Amino acid sequence: MTSEARAAGFLPVVEGVGLVGQVFTDVEQLLYHTRGTNVPDALLLDHGLTERVPSLELVTLLRRRKGFEDVPFLYLGPATPELQTRVLEGGADAYITLPTRPELVKAYLGRLLERRMAEGAMRKAFEGARRFEQAYKESERMKDDLIHMLVHDLKSPISSVMGLLEHSLEMLRGQGGDHDVEELLKMAQIESHHLLNLAANILDVRRMKEGHMPYQPETIASLTELAKAALADVSGGPRDRNFGFLVRPEAEQVFGDPKLLRRILANLMANAIKHTRRGGYIDFRAWSKDGNVVLSVRDDGEGIPESDQKRIFNAFEQSRHTIHDRYDTGMGLTFCKLAVEKHGGRIWVESKVGRGSTFYFTLPERVPTVVGGA
């Protein structure tokens, strides 16, 4: 407004629609107090104030400010068609000709506020519907990917188990020696264990995404022993790979959930085995850096194309055959990502095709608080 006295006649109008009025009698003051996140619920602008800076398109300037897109904007001005046109084209919602009555201004303001509320509710409804649609499409995609995985990834080990058991039965009927039967049954056991890991990863990824995965961190005294135990959890393969373990003394003791960390390492080691030929080298390392413990699993296998490295931790994105002709959905890496993030760390991969891959992840160096005393 042009003055506090003139504004006094309109303050009851503002209060009558449930707002608290704030008066500005200077354009610079108005622009200063409406910058940033200080967005008003409505704006009532007197032409007398804008006349003080005729070179400034004040209406257009205010409307273009972030957050002002849907702010009810009333302009009080003279009965000049050219001015009225310019103001409305500049972004004002209503042009009220002076002189006017407070009741008319209140009616305009109340109507614009109701419309803003209705439009806001409609936008929220549309946003909710869009999120629901996106969630539905994602659910359908996940379902299709799961079916795809069941057809491709589970079919191979199931067929292997059935074939191995069939051969074992034939040998038990007198067509082979006990040693051969034992070897076939051991292979069937390995394939069955692979199936079990697939099922566990699918279930745990879902549980972690829903926030239902147990998380019980504690101080782990020996990271080396935990890594070796993780390797023992990997069925098949380890006996014909060369493994190394190198944990720096300052990284030997870590704080985390031992079960989840053991699963992370087992998945990374199993992944390295799947993409490394017999006789290949795989090593586990850990060291301290910038307030974190960095853990890595490196292999000298086939490597990962650069285009795949950013999406390799997404479920069903690692859709490719390994060098051992096993279809790999990447569900184990998805579990690793979620479990690492649960610990407050991050995971990434560095790789070159034909030169192997190194998977890294971090754990914050947290020391649990000891409660109590002597």
Tab-separated table of C-alpha atoms in Angstrom:
chain	number	residue	atom	x	y	z
A	1	MET	CA	0.000	0.000	0.000
A	2	THR	CA	1.003	3.625	-0.430
A	3	SER	CA	0.674	4.303	3.321
A	4	GLU	CA	-0.066	2.653	6.675
A	5	ALA	CA	-3.304	4.664	6.894
A	6	ARG	CA	-4.513	3.354	3.532
A	7	ALA	CA	-3.562	-0.195	4.514
A	8	ALA	CA	-5.595	0.055	7.731
A	9	GLY	CA	-8.821	-0.046	5.728
A	10	PHE	CA	-7.891	-3.381	4.136
A	11	LEU	CA	-6.414	-5.229	7.117
A	12	PRO	CA	-9.895	-6.273	8.390
A	13	VAL	CA	-10.534	-7.732	4.920
A	14	VAL	CA	-7.421	-9.873	5.177
A	15	GLU	CA	-8.267	-10.994	8.694
A	16	GLY	CA	-11.825	-11.771	7.562
A	17	VAL	CA	-10.551	-14.587	5.311
A	18	GLY	CA	-8.329	-16.059	8.030
A	19	LEU	CA	-5.013	-14.442	7.115
A	20	VAL	CA	-2.620	-12.244	9.066
A	21	GLY	CA	-1.860	-8.978	7.274
A	22	GLN	CA	1.615	-7.531	6.773
A	23	VAL	CA	1.936	-4.000	5.348
A	24	PHE	CA	4.713	-2.724	3.050
A	25	THR	CA	4.783	0.918	1.943
A	26	ASP	CA	8.026	0.682	-0.009
A	27	VAL	CA	8.705	-1.381	-3.157
A	28	GLU	CA	12.260	-2.259	-2.116
A	29	GLN	CA	10.963	-3.409	1.269
A	30	LEU	CA	8.290	-5.528	-0.408
A	31	LEU	CA	10.797	-7.220	-2.720
A	32	TYR	CA	13.221	-7.850	0.149
A	33	HIS	CA	10.658	-9.455	2.450
A	34	THR	CA	9.183	-11.720	-0.255
A	35	ARG	CA	12.458	-13.239	-1.441
A	36	GLY	CA	13.548	-16.823	-0.943
A	37	THR	CA	11.101	-19.034	0.910
A	38	ASN	CA	9.117	-16.170	2.452
A	39	VAL	CA	6.087	-16.610	0.164
A	40	PRO	CA	2.778	-14.948	1.202
A	41	ASP	CA	-0.584	-16.732	1.150
A	42	ALA	CA	-2.015	-13.878	-0.920
A	43	LEU	CA	-0.908	-10.513	-2.275
A	44	LEU	CA	-2.925	-7.273	-2.434
A	45	LEU	CA	-1.084	-4.591	-4.428
A	46	ASP	CA	-2.063	-0.916	-4.662
A	47	HIS	CA	-1.377	0.872	-7.970
A	48	GLY	CA	-0.157	3.921	-6.086
A	49	LEU	CA	2.812	1.918	-4.832
A	50	THR	CA	3.789	0.650	-8.294
A	51	GLU	CA	3.634	4.191	-9.693
A	52	ARG	CA	6.688	5.028	-7.588
A	53	VAL	CA	8.805	2.771	-9.815
A	54	PRO	CA	7.184	3.045	-13.262
A	55	SER	CA	10.191	1.421	-14.961
A	56	LEU	CA	9.701	-1.779	-12.953
A	57	GLU	CA	7.132	-4.347	-14.063
A	58	LEU	CA	6.386	-5.206	-10.441
A	59	VAL	CA	3.466	-7.548	-11.112
A	60	THR	CA	5.453	-9.632	-13.594
A	61	LEU	CA	8.520	-9.647	-11.348
A	62	LEU	CA	6.597	-10.907	-8.312
A	63	ARG	CA	4.675	-13.526	-10.258
A	64	ARG	CA	7.882	-14.998	-11.674
A	65	ARG	CA	9.397	-15.530	-8.239
A	66	LYS	CA	9.732	-19.116	-7.094
A	67	GLY	CA	6.717	-20.151	-5.030
A	68	PHE	CA	4.513	-17.305	-6.328
A	69	GLU	CA	3.083	-19.354	-9.206
A	70	ASP	CA	-0.269	-19.966	-7.503
A	71	VAL	CA	-0.367	-17.134	-4.912
A	72	PRO	CA	-3.715	-15.238	-5.186
A	73	PHE	CA	-2.781	-11.802	-6.588
A	74	LEU	CA	-5.204	-8.846	-6.411
A	75	TYR	CA	-4.396	-5.470	-7.946
A	76	LEU	CA	-6.149	-2.244	-6.926
A	77	GLY	CA	-6.020	0.383	-9.642
A	78	PRO	CA	-7.867	3.061	-11.598
A	79	ALA	CA	-10.438	2.366	-14.310
A	80	THR	CA	-7.872	2.398	-17.099
A	81	PRO	CA	-8.373	-0.406	-19.649
A	82	GLU	CA	-4.747	-0.308	-20.868
A	83	LEU	CA	-3.395	-0.622	-17.317
A	84	GLN	CA	-5.900	-3.330	-16.455
A	85	THR	CA	-4.866	-5.342	-19.507
A	86	ARG	CA	-1.156	-4.985	-18.722
A	87	VAL	CA	-1.627	-5.986	-15.094
A	88	LEU	CA	-3.702	-9.077	-15.924
A	89	GLU	CA	-1.263	-10.131	-18.648
A	90	GLY	CA	1.544	-9.653	-16.124
A	91	GLY	CA	0.041	-12.318	-13.879
A	92	ALA	CA	-2.546	-10.731	-11.562
A	93	ASP	CA	-5.592	-12.898	-10.808
A	94	ALA	CA	-7.994	-9.990	-10.394
A	95	TYR	CA	-8.044	-6.264	-11.120
A	96	ILE	CA	-10.300	-4.298	-8.797
A	97	THR	CA	-11.191	-0.789	-9.927
A	98	LEU	CA	-10.776	2.012	-7.415
A	99	PRO	CA	-12.605	3.306	-5.526
A	100	THR	CA	-13.930	0.052	-4.168
A	101	ARG	CA	-15.603	-1.402	-1.109
A	102	PRO	CA	-13.822	-3.695	1.354
A	103	GLU	CA	-16.619	-6.293	0.985
A	104	LEU	CA	-15.830	-6.650	-2.713
A	105	VAL	CA	-12.120	-7.119	-2.032
A	106	LYS	CA	-12.967	-9.701	0.638
A	107	ALA	CA	-15.223	-11.605	-1.788
A	108	TYR	CA	-12.503	-11.666	-4.472
A	109	LEU	CA	-9.810	-12.700	-1.993
A	110	GLY	CA	-11.946	-15.404	-0.384
A	111	ARG	CA	-12.872	-16.835	-3.781
A	112	LEU	CA	-9.252	-16.912	-4.960
A	113	LEU	CA	-8.122	-18.610	-1.745
A	114	GLU	CA	-10.836	-21.266	-2.133
A	115	ARG	CA	-9.768	-21.851	-5.719
A	116	ARG	CA	-6.134	-22.125	-4.666
A	117	MET	CA	-7.036	-24.666	-1.984
A	118	ALA	CA	-9.136	-26.676	-4.448
A	119	GLU	CA	-6.350	-26.610	-7.061
A	120	GLY	CA	-3.808	-27.638	-4.425
A	121	ALA	CA	-5.972	-30.576	-3.376
A	122	MET	CA	-6.404	-31.548	-7.012
A	123	ARG	CA	-2.645	-31.391	-7.603
A	124	LYS	CA	-2.033	-33.589	-4.579
A	125	ALA	CA	-4.626	-36.031	-5.855
A	126	PHE	CA	-2.979	-36.084	-9.291
A	127	GLU	CA	0.470	-36.516	-7.727
A	128	GLY	CA	-0.843	-39.350	-5.586
A	129	ALA	CA	-2.413	-40.981	-8.627
A	130	ARG	CA	0.823	-40.557	-10.585
A	131	ARG	CA	2.869	-42.089	-7.769
A	132	PHE	CA	0.397	-44.948	-7.548
A	133	GLU	CA	0.639	-45.459	-11.309
A	134	GLN	CA	4.433	-45.421	-11.168
A	135	ALA	CA	4.425	-47.862	-8.248
A	136	TYR	CA	2.006	-50.095	-10.130
A	137	LYS	CA	4.167	-50.017	-13.266
A	138	GLU	CA	7.255	-50.746	-11.174
A	139	SER	CA	5.433	-53.608	-9.488
A	140	GLU	CA	4.409	-54.993	-12.871
A	141	ARG	CA	7.976	-54.624	-14.132
A	142	MET	CA	9.296	-56.400	-11.056
A	143	LYS	CA	6.742	-59.153	-11.527
A	144	ASP	CA	7.694	-59.577	-15.182
A	145	ASP	CA	11.385	-59.573	-14.251
A	146	LEU	CA	10.750	-62.125	-11.531
A	147	ILE	CA	8.972	-64.401	-14.005
A	148	HIS	CA	11.852	-63.852	-16.437
A	149	MET	CA	14.306	-64.765	-13.707
A	150	LEU	CA	12.344	-67.839	-12.685
A	151	VAL	CA	12.338	-69.052	-16.277
A	152	HIS	CA	16.026	-68.382	-16.967
A	153	ASP	CA	17.912	-68.344	-13.687
A	154	LEU	CA	16.151	-71.096	-11.782
A	155	LYS	CA	15.599	-73.391	-14.741
A	156	SER	CA	19.309	-74.080	-15.160
A	157	PRO	CA	20.152	-75.238	-11.591
A	158	ILE	CA	16.876	-77.170	-11.282
A	159	SER	CA	17.671	-79.020	-14.540
A	160	SER	CA	21.208	-79.637	-13.297
A	161	VAL	CA	20.005	-81.078	-9.990
A	162	MET	CA	17.484	-83.344	-11.736
A	163	GLY	CA	20.081	-84.527	-14.241
A	164	LEU	CA	22.719	-85.170	-11.588
A	165	LEU	CA	20.297	-87.097	-9.408
A	166	GLU	CA	19.177	-89.155	-12.400
A	167	HIS	CA	22.769	-90.055	-13.243
A	168	SER	CA	23.411	-90.912	-9.610
A	169	LEU	CA	20.456	-93.301	-9.572
A	170	GLU	CA	21.743	-94.989	-12.721
A	171	MET	CA	25.151	-95.465	-11.159
A	172	LEU	CA	23.623	-96.855	-7.983
A	173	ARG	CA	21.941	-99.459	-10.201
A	174	GLY	CA	25.406	-100.734	-11.089
A	175	GLN	CA	26.539	-98.448	-13.907
A	176	GLY	CA	29.207	-96.560	-11.980
A	177	GLY	CA	31.440	-96.514	-8.948
A	178	ASP	CA	30.734	-95.082	-5.527
A	179	HIS	CA	33.246	-92.262	-6.072
A	180	ASP	CA	31.458	-91.101	-9.230
A	181	VAL	CA	28.100	-91.132	-7.439
A	182	GLU	CA	29.546	-89.120	-4.580
A	183	GLU	CA	30.912	-86.535	-7.024
A	184	LEU	CA	27.565	-86.191	-8.799
A	185	LEU	CA	25.675	-85.852	-5.524
A	186	LYS	CA	28.144	-83.184	-4.411
A	187	MET	CA	27.479	-81.245	-7.625
A	188	ALA	CA	23.746	-81.610	-7.019
A	189	GLN	CA	24.278	-80.251	-3.523
A	190	ILE	CA	26.145	-77.229	-4.918
A	191	GLU	CA	23.354	-76.465	-7.391
A	192	SER	CA	20.759	-76.848	-4.638
A	193	HIS	CA	22.726	-74.430	-2.467
A	194	HIS	CA	22.767	-71.971	-5.373
A	195	LEU	CA	18.972	-72.228	-5.564
A	196	LEU	CA	18.721	-71.604	-1.829
A	197	ASN	CA	20.899	-68.487	-2.103
A	198	LEU	CA	18.749	-67.155	-4.932
A	199	ALA	CA	15.597	-67.620	-2.887
A	200	ALA	CA	17.209	-66.024	0.197
A	201	ASN	CA	18.391	-62.990	-1.783
A	202	ILE	CA	14.971	-62.454	-3.368
A	203	LEU	CA	13.266	-62.667	0.032
A	204	ASP	CA	15.807	-60.461	1.819
A	205	VAL	CA	15.812	-57.768	-0.875
A	206	ARG	CA	12.065	-57.480	-0.485
A	207	ARG	CA	12.303	-57.437	3.328
A	208	MET	CA	14.976	-54.743	3.288
A	209	LYS	CA	13.030	-52.545	0.848
A	210	GLU	CA	10.035	-52.805	3.171
A	211	GLY	CA	12.208	-52.026	6.215
A	212	HIS	CA	11.625	-55.418	7.847
A	213	MET	CA	15.166	-56.798	7.714
A	214	PRO	CA	16.663	-57.312	11.209
A	215	TYR	CA	19.669	-55.073	11.887
A	216	GLN	CA	21.721	-55.815	15.004
A	217	PRO	CA	25.144	-54.113	14.820
A	218	GLU	CA	27.921	-55.011	17.246
A	219	THR	CA	31.691	-54.867	17.479
A	220	ILE	CA	33.264	-57.540	15.276
A	221	ALA	CA	36.656	-58.513	16.681
A	222	SER	CA	38.177	-60.057	13.542
A	223	LEU	CA	37.169	-58.984	10.051
A	224	THR	CA	39.577	-61.551	8.591
A	225	GLU	CA	37.789	-64.421	10.341
A	226	LEU	CA	34.414	-63.043	9.228
A	227	ALA	CA	35.621	-62.920	5.601
A	228	LYS	CA	36.916	-66.493	5.770
A	229	ALA	CA	33.600	-67.639	7.239
A	230	ALA	CA	31.825	-65.862	4.369
A	231	LEU	CA	33.961	-67.749	1.856
A	232	ALA	CA	33.016	-71.015	3.552
A	233	ASP	CA	29.354	-70.095	2.935
A	234	VAL	CA	29.940	-70.033	-0.838
A	235	SER	CA	29.132	-73.397	-2.355
A	236	GLY	CA	31.359	-74.783	-5.110
A	237	GLY	CA	34.136	-72.927	-6.852
A	238	PRO	CA	36.376	-71.786	-3.970
A	239	ARG	CA	38.461	-74.941	-4.132
A	240	ASP	CA	39.598	-74.157	-7.703
A	241	ARG	CA	40.258	-70.424	-7.188
A	242	ASN	CA	43.204	-68.756	-5.471
A	243	PHE	CA	42.033	-66.626	-2.552
A	244	GLY	CA	43.914	-64.016	-0.581
A	245	PHE	CA	43.059	-62.043	2.571
A	246	LEU	CA	44.757	-58.803	3.550
A	247	VAL	CA	43.235	-56.739	6.358
A	248	ARG	CA	45.176	-53.809	7.779
A	249	PRO	CA	45.488	-53.883	11.600
A	250	GLU	CA	43.414	-50.704	12.048
A	251	ALA	CA	40.565	-52.279	10.032
A	252	GLU	CA	40.528	-55.640	11.771
A	253	GLN	CA	37.862	-54.558	14.275
A	254	VAL	CA	34.671	-53.132	12.721
A	255	PHE	CA	31.195	-52.226	13.917
A	256	GLY	CA	28.244	-53.729	12.061
A	257	ASP	CA	25.729	-56.522	11.849
A	258	PRO	CA	27.874	-59.693	11.553
A	259	LYS	CA	25.160	-61.686	9.777
A	260	LEU	CA	24.532	-59.012	7.158
A	261	LEU	CA	28.246	-58.347	6.637
A	262	ARG	CA	28.900	-62.056	6.222
A	263	ARG	CA	26.132	-62.226	3.603
A	264	ILE	CA	27.528	-59.182	1.784
A	265	LEU	CA	30.996	-60.733	1.576
A	266	ALA	CA	29.625	-64.141	0.592
A	267	ASN	CA	27.599	-62.567	-2.237
A	268	LEU	CA	30.585	-60.568	-3.499
A	269	MET	CA	32.848	-63.629	-3.362
A	270	ALA	CA	30.236	-65.786	-5.098
A	271	ASN	CA	29.890	-63.094	-7.756
A	272	ALA	CA	33.667	-63.064	-8.250
A	273	ILE	CA	33.714	-66.855	-8.606
A	274	LYS	CA	30.914	-66.794	-11.188
A	275	HIS	CA	32.838	-64.353	-13.366
A	276	THR	CA	36.331	-65.853	-12.897
A	277	ARG	CA	37.760	-68.936	-14.583
A	278	ARG	CA	39.244	-71.843	-12.675
A	279	GLY	CA	42.676	-70.988	-11.393
A	280	GLY	CA	41.766	-67.322	-11.216
A	281	TYR	CA	42.745	-65.073	-8.339
A	282	ILE	CA	40.325	-63.423	-5.884
A	283	ASP	CA	41.373	-61.367	-2.881
A	284	PHE	CA	39.701	-59.621	0.020
A	285	ARG	CA	41.200	-56.467	1.477
A	286	ALA	CA	40.251	-53.887	4.096
A	287	TRP	CA	41.820	-50.653	5.303
A	288	SER	CA	40.915	-47.416	7.073
A	289	LYS	CA	40.406	-44.166	5.166
A	290	ASP	CA	38.747	-40.815	6.004
A	291	GLY	CA	36.752	-42.100	8.967
A	292	ASN	CA	35.575	-45.251	7.172
A	293	VAL	CA	36.695	-48.838	6.807
A	294	VAL	CA	36.977	-49.652	3.100
A	295	LEU	CA	36.445	-53.303	2.148
A	296	SER	CA	37.077	-54.727	-1.309
A	297	VAL	CA	36.720	-57.984	-3.228
A	298	ARG	CA	38.897	-58.094	-6.348
A	299	ASP	CA	39.013	-60.688	-9.117
A	300	ASP	CA	40.912	-61.129	-12.390
A	301	GLY	CA	37.838	-62.326	-14.295
A	302	GLU	CA	35.977	-61.175	-17.369
A	303	GLY	CA	35.202	-57.652	-16.117
A	304	ILE	CA	32.077	-55.536	-16.505
A	305	PRO	CA	31.292	-53.185	-19.421
A	306	GLU	CA	31.325	-49.525	-18.378
A	307	SER	CA	27.724	-49.084	-19.534
A	308	ASP	CA	26.590	-51.734	-17.013
A	309	GLN	CA	28.541	-50.508	-13.976
A	310	LYS	CA	26.039	-47.835	-12.844
A	311	ARG	CA	23.029	-50.159	-12.922
A	312	ILE	CA	24.645	-53.392	-11.816
A	313	PHE	CA	23.306	-53.048	-8.255
A	314	ASN	CA	19.680	-52.796	-9.419
A	315	ALA	CA	17.606	-55.962	-9.184
A	316	PHE	CA	17.375	-57.806	-12.509
A	317	GLU	CA	19.699	-55.335	-14.232
A	318	GLN	CA	22.687	-57.722	-14.320
A	319	SER	CA	20.893	-59.791	-16.942
A	320	ARG	CA	23.799	-61.522	-18.615
A	321	HIS	CA	25.466	-64.889	-18.794
A	322	THR	CA	28.598	-65.587	-16.809
A	323	ILE	CA	31.650	-67.232	-18.324
A	324	HIS	CA	30.319	-70.464	-16.808
A	325	ASP	CA	27.054	-70.110	-18.785
A	326	ARG	CA	24.974	-69.281	-15.747
A	327	TYR	CA	22.287	-66.615	-16.110
A	328	ASP	CA	22.861	-63.882	-13.512
A	329	THR	CA	20.112	-61.487	-12.396
A	330	GLY	CA	22.263	-59.469	-9.997
A	331	MET	CA	19.866	-60.016	-7.086
A	332	GLY	CA	22.828	-60.744	-4.814
A	333	LEU	CA	24.374	-57.361	-5.631
A	334	THR	CA	21.049	-55.666	-4.939
A	335	PHE	CA	21.084	-57.255	-1.493
A	336	CYS	CA	24.653	-56.019	-0.978
A	337	LYS	CA	23.698	-52.443	-1.869
A	338	LEU	CA	20.729	-52.380	0.509
A	339	ALA	CA	22.692	-54.033	3.331
A	340	VAL	CA	25.656	-51.659	2.944
A	341	GLU	CA	23.340	-48.627	2.936
A	342	LYS	CA	21.695	-50.031	6.074
A	343	HIS	CA	25.105	-49.695	7.714
A	344	GLY	CA	25.440	-46.091	6.527
A	345	GLY	CA	28.020	-46.954	3.884
A	346	ARG	CA	28.141	-46.990	0.100
A	347	ILE	CA	29.130	-49.575	-2.509
A	348	TRP	CA	30.600	-49.245	-5.991
A	349	VAL	CA	32.554	-51.182	-8.607
A	350	GLU	CA	35.624	-50.466	-10.698
A	351	SER	CA	36.172	-52.727	-13.665
A	352	LYS	CA	37.627	-53.106	-17.142
A	353	VAL	CA	36.500	-55.754	-19.599
A	354	GLY	CA	38.997	-58.597	-19.699
A	355	ARG	CA	40.957	-57.272	-16.716
A	356	GLY	CA	38.712	-58.132	-13.780
A	357	SER	CA	36.559	-56.218	-11.310
A	358	THR	CA	36.912	-54.775	-7.823
A	359	PHE	CA	33.868	-54.218	-5.646
A	360	TYR	CA	34.325	-51.696	-2.843
A	361	PHE	CA	32.103	-50.789	0.065
A	362	THR	CA	32.534	-48.662	3.177
A	363	LEU	CA	31.576	-48.968	6.838
A	364	PRO	CA	31.634	-45.931	9.136
A	365	GLU	CA	34.207	-46.209	11.923
A	366	ARG	CA	31.735	-46.150	14.810
A	367	VAL	CA	32.624	-47.052	18.356
A	368	PRO	CA	29.573	-48.134	20.418
A	369	THR	CA	28.929	-46.112	23.571
A	370	VAL	CA	29.645	-47.996	26.799
A	371	VAL	CA	26.988	-47.385	29.434
A	372	GLY	CA	27.777	-47.867	33.138
A	373	GLY	CA	30.883	-47.720	35.272
A	374	ALA	CA	33.076	-49.583	37.672
